Amino acid sequence: MVLPKGQNPVAVAIAQALVAGFDKHYRVFRATSREAKVRFESGDWIGQQRAVRDRIAFYDQRVREAAGRLHAEFGAEFLDENTWAQAKLLYIGLLTNHKQPELAETFFSSVFCRVMDRTYFHNEFIFFRPAVSTEYIESDPPAYRTYYPLRHGWRATLQRICADFGWRRPWADLERDIGYLIAAARASFGGEQRAEPNCQILVLASAFYRNKAAYICGKLINGDREYPFVVPVLHDSGGSLFIDTLLLDPFDIGRVFSLNRAYFMVDMEVPSAYVHFLRTLMPGKSRAELYTMLGLGKQGKTMFYRELAHHLRHSDDEFIIAPGVRGLVMVVFTLPSFPYVFKVIRDEILPPKETDRETVKSKYLLVKQHDRVGRMADTHEFSKVALPKTRFSAPLLDELRRACPSILEENDVEVVIDHLYIERRMVPLNIFLDRAADDRIERVIRDYGDAIRELAYANIFPGDMLMKNFGVTRLGRVVFYDYDEIEYLTNCNFRRIPEAPNPELEMSGEVWYPVARNDVFPEEFGAFLLTDPRVRAAFMAHHADLLTPEFWQTTQARLRGGYVEDFYPYPQAIRFCRLTPTLVPVP
């Protein structure tokens, strides 16, 4: 680069080093995402899970590398604020024709925040507001493919869509599956739907890989209407591919993209193009949610924080202590007008809990890296979050000062919290049950048992299964959100309570048998979970086996044998294997 007169060479070098650091990060990120196709083709489900977990750490590794390079090459020179202000302007110039400018801006901010004091965390030095537009960035090949069924016929078009993903696996019976798709679409749209001259199908070029499935995502355009769809592709017992269902309901599509599930692996040259396309399928999802769902968690955090700052500027209610039972591990607060909760670890964790701050953080990281199977809330983890002091209610501020002063910093204007978690707000299950009619109790307790069961299949034992540690989402689904006692199921020892040597010991209430740290006695669950007769009746009708050690031991054996469970983020009733549609000849 030729330097204009007066330009700081250190600023130029910083800008170039950070672009190089980000480009390395995205090359590695994209290569891992691209390899998901190979893992899907080979049925390497354990490898797929491992890749999702490992990919999460890539970003912080590259940020540390970039910060280390700056320290090594420039010493104290790069800590000058004028140098950074110039470096930011030069960096923007380097992003003019970049394919991932929004991600590169976030990378710049991450490195800056790692090496500089938080008093500089404003838009002059970091990208609090984006500087480079992500509109109409072209990728090669394009982010989505377009098909014209009126030109080639519906059946041939659908065959072409499937063939263009290039999966190196035979189809079990693609003709049959396309018949299912056509029949399901006709049943949904009605037989009188007429194809308009502009009828076309748009499909994102990369499949979305997660767990044991690949998802085809697209939309049908017909006249002035758009119809989003998602098509899951699975392996049958012989390893051949088959189409499992057609998702057309926005509710079902939204569940596939729920943040309570593992992140997708998607090969994207221009991620903003994928996010823009997905928002046309799911307008209710924020860009922050979609970036996070695509495995770009840091970008999701950046956009979430912008959304929070925007909301604070356009509202005036106060942060308050969240309703529900006070936690022994966390102080939880919320802003009523904003659908999230903020969780801060106490300095002194109250008995009977036996844990500490670092252990709790490790449990949250475990969940971040694990398949959440739709049953564990995803969290954003933030450091040094500054919030306006005037927005804190007096009781909340008093509670934070008392419970966690070591991570609290105050001045006249701001409250700075050194470390916190933010997650979607839910109705605590215990509060939901207190308000619910009998018919709703039956439904939600069945789902509560399903949540425990599905977590077990995913190798997760919640530890503390009290109702207050589960929530009911906007969509009525029961989700676990208290992770301080979470453990891998395979690390637990599920036992039956031994028979008492004499009646006196049995009646005394004292434990007459040795108990190791990871011993679990499922027979005891009912005593503290099922005290309400209505809850007990609903639970026992559907999940009595969860109170026996045999269920847990059998599940452990399957996990230790390397079996990966099938999880369907859509209703079982709409799977094609449950249907027998009449196939109508289609041109």
XYZ file of C-alpha atoms in Angstrom:
587
model
C 0.000 0.000 0.000
C 1.314 3.467 -0.901
C 0.823 5.766 2.086
C -0.650 9.228 1.581
C 1.410 11.996 3.158
C 1.125 12.019 6.934
C -0.441 8.567 7.230
C 0.685 6.523 10.235
C 2.477 3.356 9.057
C 1.586 1.558 12.307
C -2.108 2.238 11.653
C -1.739 0.799 8.157
C 0.009 -2.294 9.508
C -2.675 -2.790 12.174
C -5.455 -2.584 9.557
C -3.701 -5.049 7.282
C -2.898 -7.443 10.150
C -6.497 -7.495 11.315
C -7.887 -8.110 7.841
C -5.423 -10.992 7.494
C -6.420 -12.314 10.924
C -10.103 -12.238 10.076
C -9.583 -13.796 6.639
C -7.716 -16.683 8.268
C -10.580 -17.128 10.726
C -13.237 -17.251 8.038
C -11.211 -19.634 5.850
C -11.016 -22.103 8.731
C -14.649 -21.526 9.713
C -15.871 -22.025 6.167
C -13.720 -25.104 5.558
C -15.196 -26.791 8.648
C -18.703 -25.848 7.558
C -18.070 -27.102 4.019
C -16.844 -30.450 5.366
C -20.266 -30.981 6.982
C -21.436 -32.230 3.583
C -18.789 -34.960 3.616
C -19.680 -35.935 7.182
C -23.350 -36.106 6.230
C -22.585 -38.292 3.226
C -20.465 -40.677 5.302
C -22.884 -40.782 8.236
C -20.210 -39.464 10.620
C -22.646 -38.194 13.230
C -20.117 -38.125 16.074
C -17.751 -36.161 13.838
C -20.541 -33.727 13.000
C -21.186 -33.076 16.686
C -17.460 -32.660 17.342
C -17.091 -30.190 14.463
C -19.954 -28.016 15.753
C -18.333 -27.965 19.182
C -14.831 -27.238 17.918
C -15.985 -24.510 15.533
C -17.285 -22.425 18.441
C -13.718 -21.938 19.713
C -12.283 -20.782 16.362
C -13.209 -17.126 16.759
C -11.584 -16.567 20.144
C -8.469 -18.418 18.956
C -8.065 -16.059 15.996
C -8.733 -12.981 18.166
C -6.004 -14.082 20.592
C -3.638 -14.695 17.674
C -4.313 -11.243 16.204
C -3.857 -9.499 19.562
C -0.646 -11.437 20.137
C 0.664 -10.412 16.724
C 0.033 -6.736 17.478
C 1.849 -7.003 20.796
C 4.777 -8.823 19.194
C 5.193 -6.502 16.188
C 4.424 -3.083 17.670
C 4.969 -3.252 21.425
C 3.348 -0.236 23.070
C 3.066 1.708 19.791
C -0.283 0.193 18.869
C -1.917 1.294 22.154
C -2.137 4.892 20.986
C -5.734 6.018 20.485
C -4.970 8.189 17.463
C -3.302 5.213 15.796
C -6.436 3.105 16.342
C -8.722 5.839 15.013
C -6.662 5.900 11.807
C -6.491 2.106 11.694
C -10.270 1.896 11.784
C -10.648 4.267 8.815
C -8.027 2.343 6.841
C -9.711 -0.935 7.772
C -13.012 0.316 6.352
C -11.257 1.006 3.072
C -9.911 -2.549 2.980
C -13.459 -3.895 3.341
C -14.880 -2.108 0.295
C -15.047 -5.260 -1.829
C -14.954 -7.776 1.001
C -17.440 -10.679 1.021
C -17.937 -10.681 4.807
C -17.523 -7.020 5.835
C -19.916 -7.152 8.779
C -18.047 -10.107 10.292
C -14.701 -8.401 9.694
C -15.948 -5.264 11.479
C -16.901 -7.365 14.493
C -13.463 -9.018 14.432
C -11.777 -5.590 14.514
C -13.914 -4.614 17.511
C -13.136 -7.885 19.311
C -9.373 -7.400 18.979
C -9.617 -3.749 20.020
C -11.661 -4.620 23.113
C -9.105 -7.278 24.023
C -6.149 -4.872 24.042
C -7.647 -1.510 25.059
C -9.486 -0.214 28.125
C -13.287 -0.193 28.031
C -13.335 3.624 28.244
C -12.547 3.504 24.509
C -15.448 1.193 23.653
C -17.364 3.637 21.465
C -17.922 4.144 17.758
C -14.778 6.215 17.123
C -12.665 3.114 17.746
C -14.957 0.112 17.333
C -17.848 -0.672 15.009
C -20.747 0.034 17.309
C -22.550 0.989 14.112
C -21.749 -0.810 10.846
C -19.680 1.156 8.331
C -19.914 -1.050 5.226
C -23.204 -2.019 3.612
C -23.991 -5.702 3.166
C -26.679 -5.091 0.558
C -26.221 -6.742 -2.846
C -22.840 -8.346 -2.188
C -22.366 -10.843 -5.003
C -21.055 -14.341 -4.387
C -19.717 -16.829 -6.890
C -21.633 -19.037 -7.332
C -24.744 -17.077 -6.284
C -26.144 -17.587 -2.784
C -29.317 -19.146 -4.183
C -30.364 -21.044 -7.304
C -33.526 -20.343 -9.289
C -35.707 -22.988 -10.951
C -38.644 -22.591 -13.337
C -41.175 -25.426 -12.998
C -43.403 -24.165 -15.818
C -40.495 -24.558 -18.206
C -39.307 -28.010 -17.135
C -42.263 -29.514 -15.234
C -42.688 -29.883 -11.482
C -41.335 -33.392 -11.122
C -38.219 -32.729 -13.236
C -37.624 -29.445 -11.390
C -37.756 -31.092 -7.975
C -35.404 -33.831 -9.182
C -32.994 -31.160 -10.396
C -33.107 -29.331 -7.054
C -32.128 -32.515 -5.220
C -29.428 -33.410 -7.763
C -27.817 -29.965 -7.560
C -26.720 -30.556 -3.960
C -24.421 -33.268 -5.289
C -24.760 -35.700 -2.405
C -22.633 -38.794 -2.959
C -25.219 -41.134 -1.570
C -27.908 -42.996 -3.498
C -31.515 -42.076 -2.951
C -33.704 -44.832 -1.551
C -36.575 -43.840 -3.857
C -36.461 -40.254 -5.080
C -39.497 -40.713 -7.354
C -41.557 -41.751 -4.342
C -40.273 -38.828 -2.261
C -41.030 -36.282 -4.970
C -44.531 -37.694 -5.124
C -44.814 -37.106 -1.389
C -43.618 -33.505 -1.822
C -46.137 -32.788 -4.574
C -48.992 -34.358 -2.650
C -48.094 -32.452 0.538
C -47.813 -29.158 -1.345
C -51.175 -29.678 -3.063
C -52.818 -30.556 0.234
C -51.451 -27.351 1.745
C -52.070 -24.936 -1.142
C -55.337 -26.389 -2.356
C -56.080 -27.933 -5.721
C -57.163 -24.680 -7.359
C -53.847 -22.859 -6.944
C -52.849 -21.666 -10.442
C -49.244 -21.267 -11.547
C -48.578 -17.646 -12.577
C -46.150 -16.676 -15.379
C -43.494 -15.674 -12.812
C -43.703 -19.007 -10.962
C -40.222 -19.906 -9.706
C -38.484 -21.763 -6.891
C -35.529 -20.156 -5.103
C -33.263 -22.478 -3.102
C -30.223 -21.538 -1.015
C -27.172 -23.097 -2.657
C -25.776 -24.783 0.451
C -27.758 -27.276 2.470
C -28.026 -26.661 6.212
C -26.413 -29.504 8.160
C -27.189 -30.345 11.772
C -27.156 -33.613 13.708
C -28.141 -36.388 11.255
C -30.030 -34.196 8.778
C -29.486 -31.915 5.810
C -32.097 -29.211 5.235
C -32.999 -27.690 1.867
C -34.243 -24.120 2.433
C -36.092 -22.071 -0.135
C -39.304 -20.431 -1.238
C -41.823 -20.673 -4.038
C -42.733 -17.382 -5.721
C -46.068 -17.344 -7.521
C -47.677 -14.100 -8.558
C -47.403 -11.692 -5.657
C -47.139 -14.443 -3.031
C -44.114 -16.132 -1.509
C -44.283 -19.552 0.161
C -41.287 -20.475 2.355
C -40.373 -24.146 2.679
C -37.805 -26.384 4.344
C -37.158 -29.986 3.265
C -35.256 -32.311 5.661
C -33.160 -35.050 4.045
C -32.124 -38.044 6.172
C -30.411 -41.435 5.920
C -32.501 -44.590 6.097
C -31.341 -47.719 7.927
C -29.348 -48.775 4.866
C -27.606 -45.426 4.464
C -29.629 -44.256 1.462
C -31.119 -40.758 1.345
C -34.789 -39.964 1.708
C -36.927 -36.860 2.112
C -38.576 -36.909 5.521
C -41.222 -34.209 5.144
C -42.113 -30.826 3.663
C -42.275 -27.928 6.115
C -44.537 -25.103 4.971
C -45.995 -23.858 8.243
C -44.035 -20.797 9.515
C -44.350 -22.215 13.037
C -42.622 -25.452 12.009
C -39.922 -23.628 10.034
C -39.270 -21.373 13.031
C -38.795 -24.424 15.269
C -36.110 -25.789 12.927
C -34.234 -22.502 13.381
C -34.752 -22.289 17.138
C -31.710 -21.212 19.160
C -32.571 -23.978 21.612
C -30.917 -26.326 19.114
C -27.373 -26.824 17.848
C -26.023 -24.367 15.292
C -26.128 -25.205 11.597
C -23.146 -25.955 9.394
C -23.577 -24.005 6.136
C -21.024 -23.212 3.414
C -21.460 -19.467 2.786
C -19.189 -17.129 0.870
C -21.518 -14.198 1.647
C -23.273 -14.861 4.985
C -25.261 -11.622 4.814
C -26.958 -12.943 1.647
C -28.051 -16.061 3.531
C -29.352 -14.006 6.437
C -31.268 -11.711 4.086
C -32.827 -14.707 2.310
C -33.718 -16.434 5.595
C -35.443 -13.313 6.869
C -37.808 -13.520 3.898
C -38.671 -17.042 5.089
C -38.905 -16.079 8.772
C -39.577 -12.342 9.132
C -40.142 -12.806 12.854
C -36.517 -13.852 13.403
C -34.023 -11.074 14.056
C -30.765 -10.894 12.150
C -28.973 -11.480 15.448
C -30.789 -14.801 15.880
C -30.086 -15.896 12.306
C -26.376 -15.091 12.405
C -26.122 -17.038 15.652
C -28.076 -19.966 14.195
C -25.568 -20.107 11.321
C -22.707 -20.543 13.800
C -21.625 -16.884 13.643
C -22.193 -16.281 17.324
C -19.979 -13.205 17.680
C -21.867 -11.455 14.906
C -25.102 -12.485 16.602
C -23.845 -10.891 19.831
C -22.840 -7.702 18.022
C -26.255 -7.329 16.445
C -28.041 -8.259 19.654
C -26.162 -5.551 21.551
C -27.125 -3.024 18.885
C -30.755 -4.110 19.265
C -30.527 -3.704 23.050
C -28.967 -0.235 22.767
C -31.641 0.786 20.264
C -34.386 -0.506 22.534
C -32.980 1.340 25.568
C -32.975 4.574 23.580
C -36.637 4.108 22.646
C -38.039 2.939 25.992
C -38.044 4.147 29.581
C -39.010 1.218 31.818
C -36.610 -0.085 34.484
C -34.583 -3.257 34.854
C -36.168 -5.258 37.667
C -35.507 -8.525 39.485
C -37.048 -11.278 37.372
C -40.273 -12.816 38.733
C -39.994 -16.296 40.223
C -38.019 -18.076 42.918
C -34.757 -16.291 43.746
C -31.772 -18.321 42.553
C -29.011 -19.536 44.833
C -26.409 -19.234 42.078
C -27.578 -16.339 39.899
C -29.148 -12.923 40.266
C -31.616 -12.758 37.392
C -33.100 -9.492 36.158
C -35.104 -8.353 33.174
C -36.418 -5.327 31.338
C -40.192 -5.917 31.038
C -40.382 -4.332 27.579
C -37.499 -6.454 26.214
C -37.977 -10.239 25.868
C -34.736 -11.352 27.545
C -33.333 -12.061 31.000
C -29.894 -11.085 32.306
C -28.113 -13.539 34.626
C -25.193 -12.644 36.910
C -23.298 -15.219 39.011
C -23.292 -14.422 42.729
C -19.983 -13.792 44.482
C -20.972 -16.220 47.215
C -23.077 -19.117 45.998
C -25.576 -20.023 48.663
C -25.913 -23.472 50.269
C -26.974 -26.178 49.658
C -25.313 -25.466 46.283
C -21.701 -26.631 46.182
C -20.078 -24.871 43.267
C -18.150 -21.741 42.325
C -18.074 -19.123 39.591
C -15.615 -20.933 37.310
C -17.528 -24.207 37.546
C -20.781 -22.464 36.657
C -19.117 -20.812 33.645
C -17.807 -24.206 32.519
C -21.353 -25.624 32.664
C -22.665 -22.821 30.457
C -19.841 -23.447 28.004
C -20.755 -27.143 27.953
C -24.293 -26.223 26.908
C -23.029 -23.779 24.271
C -20.950 -26.538 22.695
C -23.541 -29.308 23.011
C -26.539 -30.295 20.948
C -29.391 -28.575 22.805
C -32.038 -30.714 21.016
C -34.609 -27.940 21.417
C -34.596 -28.391 25.200
C -31.867 -26.052 26.490
C -31.885 -22.288 26.153
C -29.014 -20.728 24.228
C -27.215 -17.829 25.905
C -25.145 -14.831 24.895
C -22.152 -14.413 27.202
C -20.974 -10.811 27.621
C -18.111 -9.091 29.409
C -17.974 -5.503 30.673
C -21.532 -4.586 29.746
C -22.346 -0.927 30.440
C -26.009 -0.115 31.081
C -27.567 3.244 32.023
C -27.784 3.563 35.794
C -31.082 5.442 35.672
C -32.748 2.336 34.206
C -32.030 0.149 37.260
C -34.763 -0.147 39.861
C -33.594 0.496 43.423
C -34.323 -3.098 44.620
C -32.324 -4.567 41.722
C -29.354 -2.278 42.255
C -29.361 -3.101 45.972
C -29.457 -6.840 45.153
C -26.539 -6.575 42.705
C -24.459 -4.560 45.190
C -25.107 -7.123 47.884
C -24.833 -10.346 45.868
C -22.070 -9.670 43.332
C -20.047 -6.524 44.166
C -16.828 -8.014 42.756
C -18.124 -7.821 39.178
C -19.993 -4.521 39.540
C -18.586 -1.105 38.685
C -20.621 2.096 39.039
C -20.299 5.745 38.225
C -22.871 8.513 38.040
C -24.030 7.449 34.588
C -23.431 3.721 34.111
C -23.517 0.356 35.792
C -20.823 -1.878 34.318
C -21.252 -5.627 34.834
C -18.031 -7.531 34.300
C -19.689 -10.798 33.255
C -23.258 -11.858 32.507
C -25.421 -14.176 30.432
C -28.435 -13.092 28.402
C -31.110 -15.473 27.180
C -34.683 -15.426 25.918
C -37.265 -14.819 28.620
C -39.654 -17.662 29.387
C -42.399 -18.256 31.923
C -40.892 -20.381 34.726
C -42.633 -23.744 34.705
C -43.633 -23.522 38.370
C -45.367 -20.176 37.726
C -47.003 -21.529 34.573
C -48.420 -24.493 36.530
C -49.766 -22.243 39.295
C -51.833 -20.373 36.696
C -52.768 -23.243 34.391
C -56.075 -25.082 34.038
C -56.066 -28.874 34.365
C -56.014 -29.558 30.613
C -52.961 -27.333 30.134
C -51.196 -29.001 33.071
C -51.601 -32.374 31.357
C -50.036 -31.073 28.148
C -47.151 -29.155 29.686
C -46.180 -31.909 32.151
C -46.072 -34.393 29.322
C -43.733 -31.988 27.507
C -41.682 -31.518 30.699
C -41.125 -35.287 30.827
C -40.320 -35.292 27.117
C -37.712 -32.595 27.769
C -36.004 -34.679 30.467
C -36.126 -37.752 28.235
C -34.717 -35.972 25.165
C -31.928 -34.398 27.212
C -31.009 -37.871 28.420
C -30.876 -39.143 24.839
C -28.485 -36.251 24.096
C -26.238 -37.301 27.026
C -27.379 -34.525 29.372
C -28.554 -34.995 32.963
C -30.047 -31.713 34.248
C -29.113 -32.406 37.868
C -31.655 -30.119 39.490
C -34.957 -30.956 37.771
C -37.212 -28.732 39.878
C -39.942 -26.946 37.920
C -38.384 -23.530 38.619
C -35.384 -24.505 36.494
C -37.512 -25.080 33.388
C -39.421 -22.511 31.378
C -42.285 -22.450 28.893
C -41.409 -20.671 25.646
C -43.571 -18.412 23.485
C -44.448 -21.496 21.448
C -45.502 -23.508 24.509
C -42.406 -25.742 24.603
C -40.718 -26.725 27.887
C -37.029 -25.788 27.958
C -34.332 -26.199 30.617
C -32.351 -23.070 31.536
C -30.515 -23.558 34.857
C -27.165 -25.177 34.174
C -25.137 -25.049 37.388
C -25.727 -28.751 38.174
C -25.795 -30.068 34.631
C -23.717 -33.179 33.914
C -23.036 -35.601 31.101
C -25.398 -38.520 31.581
C -22.556 -40.984 31.057
C -20.737 -39.493 34.080
C -23.608 -40.359 36.433
C -24.183 -43.588 38.366
C -27.904 -44.383 38.411
C -28.779 -46.689 41.284
C -31.782 -48.287 42.891
C -32.231 -47.477 46.586
C -31.049 -50.542 48.522
C -33.438 -52.217 50.889
C -33.156 -51.025 54.502
C -31.574 -53.564 56.872
C -34.383 -53.016 59.380
C -37.737 -51.152 59.602
C -36.380 -48.595 62.062
C -33.800 -47.304 59.596
C -36.372 -47.190 56.792
C -38.720 -45.058 58.897
C -36.012 -42.791 60.309
C -35.519 -40.683 57.182
C -31.747 -41.098 57.497
C -29.713 -42.498 54.597
C -28.559 -46.016 55.490
C -26.407 -46.586 52.392
C -23.207 -44.996 51.048
C -23.670 -42.285 48.403
C -20.872 -41.186 46.044
C -20.736 -37.753 44.417
C -22.263 -38.802 41.059
C -24.769 -41.314 42.435
C -28.336 -40.630 41.341
C -31.450 -42.397 42.662
C -34.333 -41.884 40.198
C -36.838 -43.329 42.673
C -36.377 -40.140 44.711
C -37.404 -37.805 41.878
C -41.114 -38.102 42.569
C -40.749 -36.980 46.195
C -39.633 -33.472 45.217
C -40.938 -33.116 41.652
C -44.469 -34.512 41.903
C -45.970 -33.061 45.080
C -49.030 -31.657 43.275
C -51.538 -34.504 42.657
C -52.464 -33.124 39.225
C -48.810 -32.922 38.193
C -48.115 -36.398 39.539
C -51.055 -37.946 37.677
C -50.000 -36.360 34.361
C -46.359 -37.322 34.807
C -47.048 -40.917 35.797
C -49.412 -41.374 32.864
C -46.617 -40.675 30.363
C -43.229 -40.843 32.080
C -43.299 -43.302 34.968
C -40.170 -44.991 33.582
C -38.131 -41.846 34.326
C -38.473 -42.757 38.020
C -36.628 -46.044 37.496
C -32.852 -46.564 37.186
C -33.422 -48.930 34.260
C -34.408 -46.112 31.863
C -31.268 -44.158 32.655
C -28.970 -47.174 32.573
C -30.346 -48.315 29.204
C -29.882 -44.812 27.784
C -26.308 -44.727 29.098
C -25.546 -48.046 27.408
C -26.769 -46.730 24.039
C -24.689 -43.563 24.401
C -21.564 -45.478 25.372
C -22.105 -47.718 22.372
C -21.809 -44.664 20.095
C -25.490 -44.426 19.152
C -26.632 -40.933 18.142
C -30.347 -40.412 18.665
C -32.644 -38.993 15.997
C -34.184 -35.651 16.955
C -36.913 -34.178 14.770
C -37.483 -30.413 15.141
C -40.953 -30.783 13.657
C -44.068 -32.825 14.506
C -43.820 -36.576 14.023
C -47.295 -36.562 12.514
C -46.197 -34.728 9.362
C -43.321 -37.070 8.504
C -43.881 -38.822 5.179
C -43.288 -42.205 6.761
C -46.532 -41.587 8.695
C -48.504 -40.701 5.569
C -49.851 -42.589 2.576
C -50.582 -39.853 0.042
C -52.207 -40.553 -3.309
C -49.690 -39.643 -5.953
C -51.248 -37.666 -8.778
C -49.399 -37.632 -12.122
C -47.746 -34.258 -12.591
C -46.235 -32.971 -15.834
